[in-house]
Short mmCIF file of C-alpha atoms and ligand atoms in Angstrom, two decimals:
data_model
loop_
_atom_site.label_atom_id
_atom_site.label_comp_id
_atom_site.label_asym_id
_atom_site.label_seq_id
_atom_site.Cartn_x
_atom_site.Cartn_y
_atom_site.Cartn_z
CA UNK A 517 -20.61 -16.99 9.16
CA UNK A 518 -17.48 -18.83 10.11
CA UNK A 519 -14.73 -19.76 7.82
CA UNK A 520 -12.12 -18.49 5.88
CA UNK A 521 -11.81 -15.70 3.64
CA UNK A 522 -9.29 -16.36 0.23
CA UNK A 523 -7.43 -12.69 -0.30
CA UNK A 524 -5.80 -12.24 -3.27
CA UNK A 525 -3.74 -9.49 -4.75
CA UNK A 526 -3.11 -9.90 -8.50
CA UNK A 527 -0.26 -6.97 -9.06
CA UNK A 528 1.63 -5.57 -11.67
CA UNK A 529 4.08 -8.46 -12.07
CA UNK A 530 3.14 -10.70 -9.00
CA UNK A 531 0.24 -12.47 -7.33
CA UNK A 532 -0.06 -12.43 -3.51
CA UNK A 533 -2.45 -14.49 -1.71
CA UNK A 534 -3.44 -15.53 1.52
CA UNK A 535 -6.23 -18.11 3.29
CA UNK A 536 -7.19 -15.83 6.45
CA UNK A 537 -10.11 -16.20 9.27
CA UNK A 538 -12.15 -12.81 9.38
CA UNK A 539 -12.73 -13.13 12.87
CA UNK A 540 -9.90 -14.51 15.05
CA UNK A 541 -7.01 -13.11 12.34
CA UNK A 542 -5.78 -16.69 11.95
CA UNK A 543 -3.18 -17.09 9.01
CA UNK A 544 -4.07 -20.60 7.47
CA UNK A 545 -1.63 -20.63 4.62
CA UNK A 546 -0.24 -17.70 2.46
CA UNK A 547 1.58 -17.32 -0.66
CA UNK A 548 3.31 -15.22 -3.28
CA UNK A 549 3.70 -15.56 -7.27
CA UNK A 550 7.06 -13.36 -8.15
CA UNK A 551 8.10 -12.10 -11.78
CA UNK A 552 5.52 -13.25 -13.74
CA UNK A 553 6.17 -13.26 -17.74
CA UNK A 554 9.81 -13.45 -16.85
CA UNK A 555 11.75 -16.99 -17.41
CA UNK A 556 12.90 -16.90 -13.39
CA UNK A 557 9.59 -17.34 -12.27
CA UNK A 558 8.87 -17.85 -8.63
CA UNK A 559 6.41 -19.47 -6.32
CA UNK A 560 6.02 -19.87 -2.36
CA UNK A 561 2.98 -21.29 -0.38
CA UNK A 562 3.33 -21.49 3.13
CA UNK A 563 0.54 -23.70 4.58
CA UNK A 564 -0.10 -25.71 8.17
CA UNK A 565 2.35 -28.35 6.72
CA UNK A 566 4.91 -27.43 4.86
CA UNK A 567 6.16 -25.04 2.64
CA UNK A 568 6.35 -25.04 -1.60
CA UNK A 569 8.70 -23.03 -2.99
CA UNK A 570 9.59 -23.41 -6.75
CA UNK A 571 11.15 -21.88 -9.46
CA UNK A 572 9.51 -22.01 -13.32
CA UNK A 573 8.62 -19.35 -15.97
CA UNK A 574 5.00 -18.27 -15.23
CA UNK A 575 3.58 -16.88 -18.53
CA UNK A 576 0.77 -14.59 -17.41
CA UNK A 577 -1.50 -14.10 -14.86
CA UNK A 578 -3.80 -16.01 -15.59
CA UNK A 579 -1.30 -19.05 -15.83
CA UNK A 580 -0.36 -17.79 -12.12
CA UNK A 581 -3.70 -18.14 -10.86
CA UNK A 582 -4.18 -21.68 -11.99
CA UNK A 583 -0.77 -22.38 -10.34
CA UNK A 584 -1.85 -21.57 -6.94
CA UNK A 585 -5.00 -23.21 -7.22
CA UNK A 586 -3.22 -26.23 -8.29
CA UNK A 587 -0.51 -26.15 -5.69
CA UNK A 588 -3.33 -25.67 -2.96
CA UNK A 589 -4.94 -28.74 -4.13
CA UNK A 590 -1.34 -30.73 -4.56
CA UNK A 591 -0.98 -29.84 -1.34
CA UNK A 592 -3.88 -30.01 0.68
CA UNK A 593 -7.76 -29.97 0.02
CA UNK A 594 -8.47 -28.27 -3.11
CA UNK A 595 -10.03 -24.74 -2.61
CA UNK A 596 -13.35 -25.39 -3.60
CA UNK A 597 -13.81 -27.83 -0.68
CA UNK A 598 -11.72 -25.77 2.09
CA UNK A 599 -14.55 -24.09 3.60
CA UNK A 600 -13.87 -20.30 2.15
CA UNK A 601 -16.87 -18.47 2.53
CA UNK A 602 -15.66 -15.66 0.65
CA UNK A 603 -12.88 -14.28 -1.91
CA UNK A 604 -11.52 -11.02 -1.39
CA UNK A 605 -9.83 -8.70 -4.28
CA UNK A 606 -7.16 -5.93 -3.81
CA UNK A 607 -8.23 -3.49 -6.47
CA UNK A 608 -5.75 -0.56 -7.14
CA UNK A 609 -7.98 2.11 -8.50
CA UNK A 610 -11.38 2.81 -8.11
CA UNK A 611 -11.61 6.07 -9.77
CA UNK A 612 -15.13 8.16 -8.80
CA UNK A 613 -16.80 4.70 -9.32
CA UNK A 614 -16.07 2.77 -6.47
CA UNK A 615 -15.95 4.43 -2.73
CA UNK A 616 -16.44 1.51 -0.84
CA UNK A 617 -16.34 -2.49 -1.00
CA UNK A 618 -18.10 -3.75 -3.51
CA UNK A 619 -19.72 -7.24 -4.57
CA UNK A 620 -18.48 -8.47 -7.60
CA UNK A 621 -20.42 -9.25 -10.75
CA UNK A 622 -19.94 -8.82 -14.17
CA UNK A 623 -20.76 -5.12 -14.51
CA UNK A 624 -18.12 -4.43 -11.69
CA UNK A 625 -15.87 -6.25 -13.55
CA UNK A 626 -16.20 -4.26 -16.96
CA UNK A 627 -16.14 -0.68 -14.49
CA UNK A 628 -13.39 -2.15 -12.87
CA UNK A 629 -11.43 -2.83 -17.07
CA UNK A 630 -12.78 0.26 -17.77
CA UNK A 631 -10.51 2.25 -15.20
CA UNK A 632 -7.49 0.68 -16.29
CA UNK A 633 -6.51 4.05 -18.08
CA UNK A 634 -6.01 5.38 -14.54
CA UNK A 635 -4.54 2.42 -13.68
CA UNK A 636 -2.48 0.84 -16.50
CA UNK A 637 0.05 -1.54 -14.70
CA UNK A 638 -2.43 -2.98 -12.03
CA UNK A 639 -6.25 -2.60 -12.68
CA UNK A 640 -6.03 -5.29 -15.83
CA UNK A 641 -3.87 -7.61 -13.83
CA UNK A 642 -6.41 -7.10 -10.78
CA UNK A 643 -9.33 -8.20 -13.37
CA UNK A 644 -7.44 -11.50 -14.66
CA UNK A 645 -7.32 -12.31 -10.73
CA UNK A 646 -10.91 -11.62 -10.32
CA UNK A 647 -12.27 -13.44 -13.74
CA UNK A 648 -9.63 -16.49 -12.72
CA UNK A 649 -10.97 -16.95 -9.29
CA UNK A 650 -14.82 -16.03 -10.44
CA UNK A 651 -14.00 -19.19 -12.72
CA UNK A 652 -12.20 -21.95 -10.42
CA UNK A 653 -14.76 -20.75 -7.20
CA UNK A 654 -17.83 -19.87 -8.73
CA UNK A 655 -20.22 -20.77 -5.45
CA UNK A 656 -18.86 -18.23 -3.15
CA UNK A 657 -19.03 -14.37 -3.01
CA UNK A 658 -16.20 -12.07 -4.71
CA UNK A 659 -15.93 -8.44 -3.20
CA UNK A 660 -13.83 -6.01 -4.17
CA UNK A 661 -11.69 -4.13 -1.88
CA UNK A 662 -10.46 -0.59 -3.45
CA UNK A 663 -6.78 1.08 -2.62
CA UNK A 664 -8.64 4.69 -3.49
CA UNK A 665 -11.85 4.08 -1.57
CA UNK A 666 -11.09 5.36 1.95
CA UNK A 667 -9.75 8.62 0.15
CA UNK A 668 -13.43 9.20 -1.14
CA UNK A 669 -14.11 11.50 1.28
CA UNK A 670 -11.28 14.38 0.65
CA UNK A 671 -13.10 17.03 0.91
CA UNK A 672 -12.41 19.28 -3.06
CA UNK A 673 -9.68 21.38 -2.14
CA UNK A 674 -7.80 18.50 -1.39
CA UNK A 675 -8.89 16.52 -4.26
CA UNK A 676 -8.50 19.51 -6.61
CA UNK A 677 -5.27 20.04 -9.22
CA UNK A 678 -5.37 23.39 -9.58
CA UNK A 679 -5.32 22.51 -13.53
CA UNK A 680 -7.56 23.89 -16.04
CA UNK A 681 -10.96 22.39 -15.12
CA UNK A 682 -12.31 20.84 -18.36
CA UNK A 683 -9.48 19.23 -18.85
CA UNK A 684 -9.05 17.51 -15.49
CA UNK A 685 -12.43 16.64 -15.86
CA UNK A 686 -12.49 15.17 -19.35
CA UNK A 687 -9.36 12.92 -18.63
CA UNK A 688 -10.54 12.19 -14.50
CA UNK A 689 -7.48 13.74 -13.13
CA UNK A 690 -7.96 14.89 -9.50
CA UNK A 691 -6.02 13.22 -6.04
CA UNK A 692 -7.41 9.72 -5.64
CA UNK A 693 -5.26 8.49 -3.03
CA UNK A 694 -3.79 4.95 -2.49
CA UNK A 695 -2.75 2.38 0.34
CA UNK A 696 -6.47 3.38 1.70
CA UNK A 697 -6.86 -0.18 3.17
CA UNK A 698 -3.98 0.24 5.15
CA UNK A 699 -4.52 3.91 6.36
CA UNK A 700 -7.88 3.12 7.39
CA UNK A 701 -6.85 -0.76 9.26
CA UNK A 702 -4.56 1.29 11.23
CA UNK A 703 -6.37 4.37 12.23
CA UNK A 704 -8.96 2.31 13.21
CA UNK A 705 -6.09 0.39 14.99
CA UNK A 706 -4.24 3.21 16.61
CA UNK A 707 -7.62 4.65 17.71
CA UNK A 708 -8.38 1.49 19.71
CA UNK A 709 -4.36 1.00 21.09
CA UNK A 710 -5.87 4.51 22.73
CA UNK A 711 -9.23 3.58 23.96
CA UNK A 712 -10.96 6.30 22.01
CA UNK A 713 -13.60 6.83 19.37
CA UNK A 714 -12.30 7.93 15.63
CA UNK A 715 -14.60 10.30 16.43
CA UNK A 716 -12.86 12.09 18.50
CA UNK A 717 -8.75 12.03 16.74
CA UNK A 718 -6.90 13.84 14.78
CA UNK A 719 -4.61 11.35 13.16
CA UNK A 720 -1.50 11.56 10.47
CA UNK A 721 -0.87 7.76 9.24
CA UNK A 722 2.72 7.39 7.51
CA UNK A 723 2.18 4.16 5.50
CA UNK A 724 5.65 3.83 4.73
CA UNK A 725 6.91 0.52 2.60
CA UNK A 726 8.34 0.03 -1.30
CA UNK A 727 5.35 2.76 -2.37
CA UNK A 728 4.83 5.46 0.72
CA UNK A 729 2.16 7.40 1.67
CA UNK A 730 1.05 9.71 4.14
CA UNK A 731 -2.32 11.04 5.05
CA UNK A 732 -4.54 13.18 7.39
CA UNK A 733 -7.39 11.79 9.15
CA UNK A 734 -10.04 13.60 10.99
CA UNK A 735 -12.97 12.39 12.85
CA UNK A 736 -12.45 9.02 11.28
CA UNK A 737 -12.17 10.37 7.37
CA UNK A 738 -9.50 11.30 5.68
CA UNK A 739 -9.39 14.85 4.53
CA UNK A 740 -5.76 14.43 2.67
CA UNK A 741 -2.98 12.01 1.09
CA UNK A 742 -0.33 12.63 -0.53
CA UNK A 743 -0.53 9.98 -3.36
CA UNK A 744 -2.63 11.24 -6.12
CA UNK A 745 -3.75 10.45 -9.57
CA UNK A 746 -1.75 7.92 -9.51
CA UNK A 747 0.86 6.41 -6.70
CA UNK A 748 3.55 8.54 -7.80
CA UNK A 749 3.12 11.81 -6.25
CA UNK A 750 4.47 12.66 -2.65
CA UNK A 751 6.72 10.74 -0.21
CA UNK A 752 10.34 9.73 -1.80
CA UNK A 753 9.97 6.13 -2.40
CA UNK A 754 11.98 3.22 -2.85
CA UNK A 755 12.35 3.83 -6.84
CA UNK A 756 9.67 6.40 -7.27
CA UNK A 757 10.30 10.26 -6.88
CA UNK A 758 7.20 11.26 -5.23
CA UNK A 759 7.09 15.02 -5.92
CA UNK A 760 8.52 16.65 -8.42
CA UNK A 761 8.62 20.02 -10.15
CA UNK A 762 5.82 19.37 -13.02
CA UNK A 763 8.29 21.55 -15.36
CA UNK A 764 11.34 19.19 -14.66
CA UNK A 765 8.97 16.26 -17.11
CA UNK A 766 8.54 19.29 -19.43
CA UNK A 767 12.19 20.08 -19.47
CA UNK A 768 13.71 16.18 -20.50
CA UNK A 769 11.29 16.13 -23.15
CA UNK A 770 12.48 19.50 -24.64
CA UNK A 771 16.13 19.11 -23.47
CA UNK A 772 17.27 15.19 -23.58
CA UNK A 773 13.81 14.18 -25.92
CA UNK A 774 13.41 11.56 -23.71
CA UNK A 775 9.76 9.88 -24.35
CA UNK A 776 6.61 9.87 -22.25
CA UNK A 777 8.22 6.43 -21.91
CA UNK A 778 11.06 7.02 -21.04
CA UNK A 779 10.05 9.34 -18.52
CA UNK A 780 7.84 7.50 -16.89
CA UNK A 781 10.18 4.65 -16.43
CA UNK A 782 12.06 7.10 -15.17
CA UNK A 783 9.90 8.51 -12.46
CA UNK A 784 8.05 4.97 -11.13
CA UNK A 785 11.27 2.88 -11.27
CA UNK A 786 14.91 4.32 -11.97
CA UNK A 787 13.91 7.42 -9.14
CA UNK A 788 13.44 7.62 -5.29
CA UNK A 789 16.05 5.92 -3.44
CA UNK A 790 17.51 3.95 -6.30
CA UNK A 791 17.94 7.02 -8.58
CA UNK A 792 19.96 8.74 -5.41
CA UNK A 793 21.58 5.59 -4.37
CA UNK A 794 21.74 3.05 -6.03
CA UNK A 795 19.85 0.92 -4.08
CA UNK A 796 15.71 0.71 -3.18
CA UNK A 797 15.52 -1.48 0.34
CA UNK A 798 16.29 0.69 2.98
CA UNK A 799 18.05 -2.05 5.08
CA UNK A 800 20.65 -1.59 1.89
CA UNK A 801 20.29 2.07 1.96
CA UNK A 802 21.54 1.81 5.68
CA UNK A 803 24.14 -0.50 5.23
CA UNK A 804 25.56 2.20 3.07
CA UNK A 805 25.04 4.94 5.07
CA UNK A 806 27.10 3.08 7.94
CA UNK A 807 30.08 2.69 5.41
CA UNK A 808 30.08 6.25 4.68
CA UNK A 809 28.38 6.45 1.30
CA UNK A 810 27.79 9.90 0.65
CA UNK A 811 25.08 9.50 -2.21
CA UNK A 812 23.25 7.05 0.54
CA UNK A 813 23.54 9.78 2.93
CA UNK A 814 21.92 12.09 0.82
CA UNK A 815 18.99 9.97 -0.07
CA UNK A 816 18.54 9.07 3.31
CA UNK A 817 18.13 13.02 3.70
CA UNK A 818 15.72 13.79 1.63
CA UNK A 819 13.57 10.93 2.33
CA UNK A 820 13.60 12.46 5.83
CA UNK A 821 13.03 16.12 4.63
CA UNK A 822 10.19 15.56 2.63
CA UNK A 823 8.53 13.31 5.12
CA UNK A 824 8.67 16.51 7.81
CA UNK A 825 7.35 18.36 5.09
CA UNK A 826 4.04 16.47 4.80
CA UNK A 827 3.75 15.81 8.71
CA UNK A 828 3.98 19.59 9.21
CA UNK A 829 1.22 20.13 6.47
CA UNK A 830 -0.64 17.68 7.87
CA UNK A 831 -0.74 19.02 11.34
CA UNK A 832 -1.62 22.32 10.13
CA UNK A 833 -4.36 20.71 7.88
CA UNK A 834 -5.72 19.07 10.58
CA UNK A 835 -5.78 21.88 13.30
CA UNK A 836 -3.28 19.78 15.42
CA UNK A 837 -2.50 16.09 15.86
CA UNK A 838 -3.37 13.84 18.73
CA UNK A 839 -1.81 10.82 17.23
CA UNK A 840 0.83 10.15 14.67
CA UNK A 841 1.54 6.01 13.48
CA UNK A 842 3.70 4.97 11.63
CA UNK A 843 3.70 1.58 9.87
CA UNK A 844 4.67 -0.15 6.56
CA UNK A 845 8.57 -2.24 6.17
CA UNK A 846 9.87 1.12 6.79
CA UNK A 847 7.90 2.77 8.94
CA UNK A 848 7.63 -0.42 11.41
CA UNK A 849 11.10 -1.33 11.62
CA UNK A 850 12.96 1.62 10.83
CA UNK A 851 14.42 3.41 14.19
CA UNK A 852 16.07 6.44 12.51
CA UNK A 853 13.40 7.61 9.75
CA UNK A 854 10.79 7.44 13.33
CA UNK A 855 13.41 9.78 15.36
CA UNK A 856 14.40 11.68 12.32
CA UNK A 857 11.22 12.57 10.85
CA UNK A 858 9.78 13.90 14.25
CA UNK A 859 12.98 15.14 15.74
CA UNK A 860 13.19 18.61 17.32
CA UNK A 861 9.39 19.04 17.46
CA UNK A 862 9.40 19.24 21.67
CA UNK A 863 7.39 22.85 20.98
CA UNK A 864 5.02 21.18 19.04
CA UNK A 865 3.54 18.24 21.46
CA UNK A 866 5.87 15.69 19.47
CA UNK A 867 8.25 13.74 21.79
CA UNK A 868 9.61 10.44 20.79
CA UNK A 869 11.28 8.11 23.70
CA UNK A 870 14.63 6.85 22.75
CA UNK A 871 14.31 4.02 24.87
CA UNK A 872 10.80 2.83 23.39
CA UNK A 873 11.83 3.85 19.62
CA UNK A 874 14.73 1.77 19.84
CA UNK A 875 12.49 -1.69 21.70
CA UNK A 876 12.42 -4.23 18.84
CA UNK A 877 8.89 -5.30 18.35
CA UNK A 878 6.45 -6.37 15.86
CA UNK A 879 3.49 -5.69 18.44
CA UNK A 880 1.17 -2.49 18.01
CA UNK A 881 3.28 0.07 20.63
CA UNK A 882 3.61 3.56 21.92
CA UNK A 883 6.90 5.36 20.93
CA UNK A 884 6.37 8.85 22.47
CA UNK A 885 7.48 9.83 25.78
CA UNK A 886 5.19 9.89 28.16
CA UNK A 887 4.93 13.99 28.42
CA UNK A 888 4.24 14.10 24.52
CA UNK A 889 1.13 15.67 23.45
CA UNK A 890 0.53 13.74 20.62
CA UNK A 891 0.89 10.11 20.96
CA UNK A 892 3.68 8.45 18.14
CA UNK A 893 2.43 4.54 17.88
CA UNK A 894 3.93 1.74 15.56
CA UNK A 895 0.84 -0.05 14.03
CA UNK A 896 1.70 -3.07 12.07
CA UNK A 897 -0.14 -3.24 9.09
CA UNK A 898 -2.27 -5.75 7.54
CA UNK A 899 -4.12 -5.09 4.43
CA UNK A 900 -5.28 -8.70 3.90
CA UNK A 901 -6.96 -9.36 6.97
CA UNK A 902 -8.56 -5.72 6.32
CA UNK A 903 -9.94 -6.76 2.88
CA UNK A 904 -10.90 -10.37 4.40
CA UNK A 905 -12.70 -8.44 7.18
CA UNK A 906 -14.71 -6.31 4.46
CA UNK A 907 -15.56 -8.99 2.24
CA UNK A 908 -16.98 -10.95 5.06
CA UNK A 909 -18.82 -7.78 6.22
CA UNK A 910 -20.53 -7.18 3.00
CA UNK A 911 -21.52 -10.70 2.54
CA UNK A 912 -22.80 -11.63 5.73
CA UNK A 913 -23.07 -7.87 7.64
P1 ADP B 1809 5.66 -3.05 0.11
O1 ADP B 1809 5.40 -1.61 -0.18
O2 ADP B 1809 6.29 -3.78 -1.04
O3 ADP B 1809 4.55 -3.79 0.80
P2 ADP B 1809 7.01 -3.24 2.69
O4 ADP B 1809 5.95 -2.57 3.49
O5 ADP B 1809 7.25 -4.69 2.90
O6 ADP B 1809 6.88 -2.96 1.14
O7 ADP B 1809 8.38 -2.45 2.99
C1 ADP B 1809 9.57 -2.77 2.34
C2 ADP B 1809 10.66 -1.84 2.86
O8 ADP B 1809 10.76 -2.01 4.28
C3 ADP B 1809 12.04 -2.12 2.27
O9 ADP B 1809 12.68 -0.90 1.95
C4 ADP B 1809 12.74 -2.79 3.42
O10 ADP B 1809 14.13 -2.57 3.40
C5 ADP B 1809 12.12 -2.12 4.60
N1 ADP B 1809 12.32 -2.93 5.81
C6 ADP B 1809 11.80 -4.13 6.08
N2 ADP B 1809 12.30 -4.61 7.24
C7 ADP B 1809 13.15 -3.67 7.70
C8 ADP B 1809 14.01 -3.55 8.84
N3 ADP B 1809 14.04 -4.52 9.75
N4 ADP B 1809 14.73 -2.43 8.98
C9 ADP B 1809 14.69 -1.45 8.05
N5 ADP B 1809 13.93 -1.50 6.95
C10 ADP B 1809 13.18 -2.59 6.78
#
């Protein structure tokens, strides 16, 4: 069935949304609700005409929701009437429930409430987006589309903390994974840029934005990821740590008392890039850098060293790598982290061309020289259009 597909992803403290067509990509209009609950309130919706960008306090989510449904309508036709065939829903965590898209009624709602405890910043805003939309277009289908779903398939030794059993078991704990929509639109991209089955690859996908992740794919399934539990473990992010000794939490509750709190404002938003820098875009990061900042250098460093660190797990997990893609703000426009991060690996099949690395492009492309083993692609990402493309292949097959 033709038509468009509404995608919306109700986060922590912002609404993104976009009008896409399944089938040809087409962007019809797209939009973005910023620092919600906060009085500097922010609103943008980009449509075939125009554009709408105002500032007002927006008190919740749900008061968000109505917004854009009301600035569609101001606007344009309202949303009802615009010919969407389906509504698609970003859902953070899935937990064991969910391992694939799912159609949304009001039992997947109350699952979906009930995993906020894994979830606590984004799973209840993600059910205030579905119950809002459920309301204002109740004739059409609402799927949800789950960060942890591709991750399903880790096989247990990847999924396992090596943690007392009962205990991970009473409270869930064990690697979910996140950013699976986007690891699995481009594998399944970087698999066709090569003319070859899944099937038949060995694939590392560095997803690497704000949040980063890495993970290795085999045969079309992933069989690791370095985000876990929750989005915090792994790759040095823009203000998130990523790994950490477990004892160093331990040790500022003992030593400073800091609170669980405390701590884990710490960890998600005062860490990564900002805590070593100062700074959480990596455009700023580099402008730094350039000026000599030796605290930017050093951030910049580890980001790079702990990156090698899970590609050279990776390859090992995997048995070797045919392809490696890299995609995300970062990861797609970034020339340094891509010749950093595989630098020196000649011995290993890894050879990135200088000349392609450094071609400005926002087009799916081959970076490796052409007498690398394993191909290095840049694969745009685009997790709406993935979630559009499931929710119209659920509803319609
Ligand atoms: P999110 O995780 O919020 O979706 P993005 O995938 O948009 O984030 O990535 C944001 C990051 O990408 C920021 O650190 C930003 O500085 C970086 N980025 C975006 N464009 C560029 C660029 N041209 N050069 C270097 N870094 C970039």
């Amino acid at each position: 069935m033709s038509g468009t597909v509404l995608v919306i992803n109700s986060g922590s403290s912002s609404i993104k949304f976009q009008l896409v067509h399944p089938d040809t990509a087409e962007l019809v209009a797209h939009g973005l609700i910023e620092r919600i609950g906060e009085p500097d309130g922010h609103i943008v919706y980009n449509h075939s005409t125009g554009l709408v960008d105002r500032n007002l306090p927006i008190a919740d989510h749900r008061d968000g929701l109505k917004l854009v449904l009301d600035i569609v309508a101001e606007v344009g036709r309202p949303l009802r009437e615009a010919g969407v065939i389906a509504v698609g829903h970003r859902v953070v965590h899935g937990g064991n429930v969910f391992s694939a898209p799912t159609l949304i009624d009001d039992a997947v709602v109350a699952e979906i409430a009930d995993l906020s405890a894994l979830a606590p910043l984004h799973n209840p805003a993600n059910v205030i987006g579905i119950e809002v939309a459920r309301e204002e277009l109740p004739d059409v289908p609402h799927v949800a589309v789950f960060d942890t779903a591709f991750f399903h398939t880790l096989p247990a030794a990847a999924s396992t903390y090596a943690i007392d059993r009962d205990v991970a078991t009473a409270n869930q704990i064990r690697r979910y994974g996140f950013h699976g929509t986007s690891h699995e639109y481009v594998s399944g991209r970087a698999a066709a840029f090569l003319g070859k089955d899944p099937a038949e690859l060995n694939q590392i996908v560095l997803h690497l934005g704000n949040g980063a992740s890495a993970s290795a794919i085999k045969g079309g399934k992933a069989i690791d990821t370095s985000m876990g539990l929750t989005p915090l473990e792994g790759l040095v992010m823009g203000t998130r740590s990523g790994d950490i000794d477990p004892g160093i939490i331990l040790h500022l509750n003992r030593n400073s008392g800091m609170t669980v709190d405390q701590i884990d404002d710490l960890l998600n938003r005062r860490s990564g890039l900002k805590g070593l820098s100062g700074v959480n875009d990596f455009r700023a990061l580099l402008e730094l850098v350039d000026a000599g900042d030796q605290d930017a250098k050093l951030a910049y460093d580890v980001y790079v060293h702990r990156l090698r660190k899970y590609i050279g797990a990776y390859i090992v997990a995997l048995g070797g790598v045919d392809v490696i893609t890299f995609t995300g703000g970062v990861g797609e426009n970034n020339i340094g982290v891509r010749r950093d991060s595989l630098a020196g690996l000649g011995r290993l099949g890894i050879e990135v061309d200088d000349a392609l690395n450094t071609t400005k492009s926002r087009d799916e492309r081959r970076i490796s020289a052409a007498s690398s083993a394993t191909a290095v692609l840049v694969v745009p990402t685009n997790e709406e259009l993935a979630i559009a493309r499931a929710a119209q292949a659920l509803v319609f097959g």
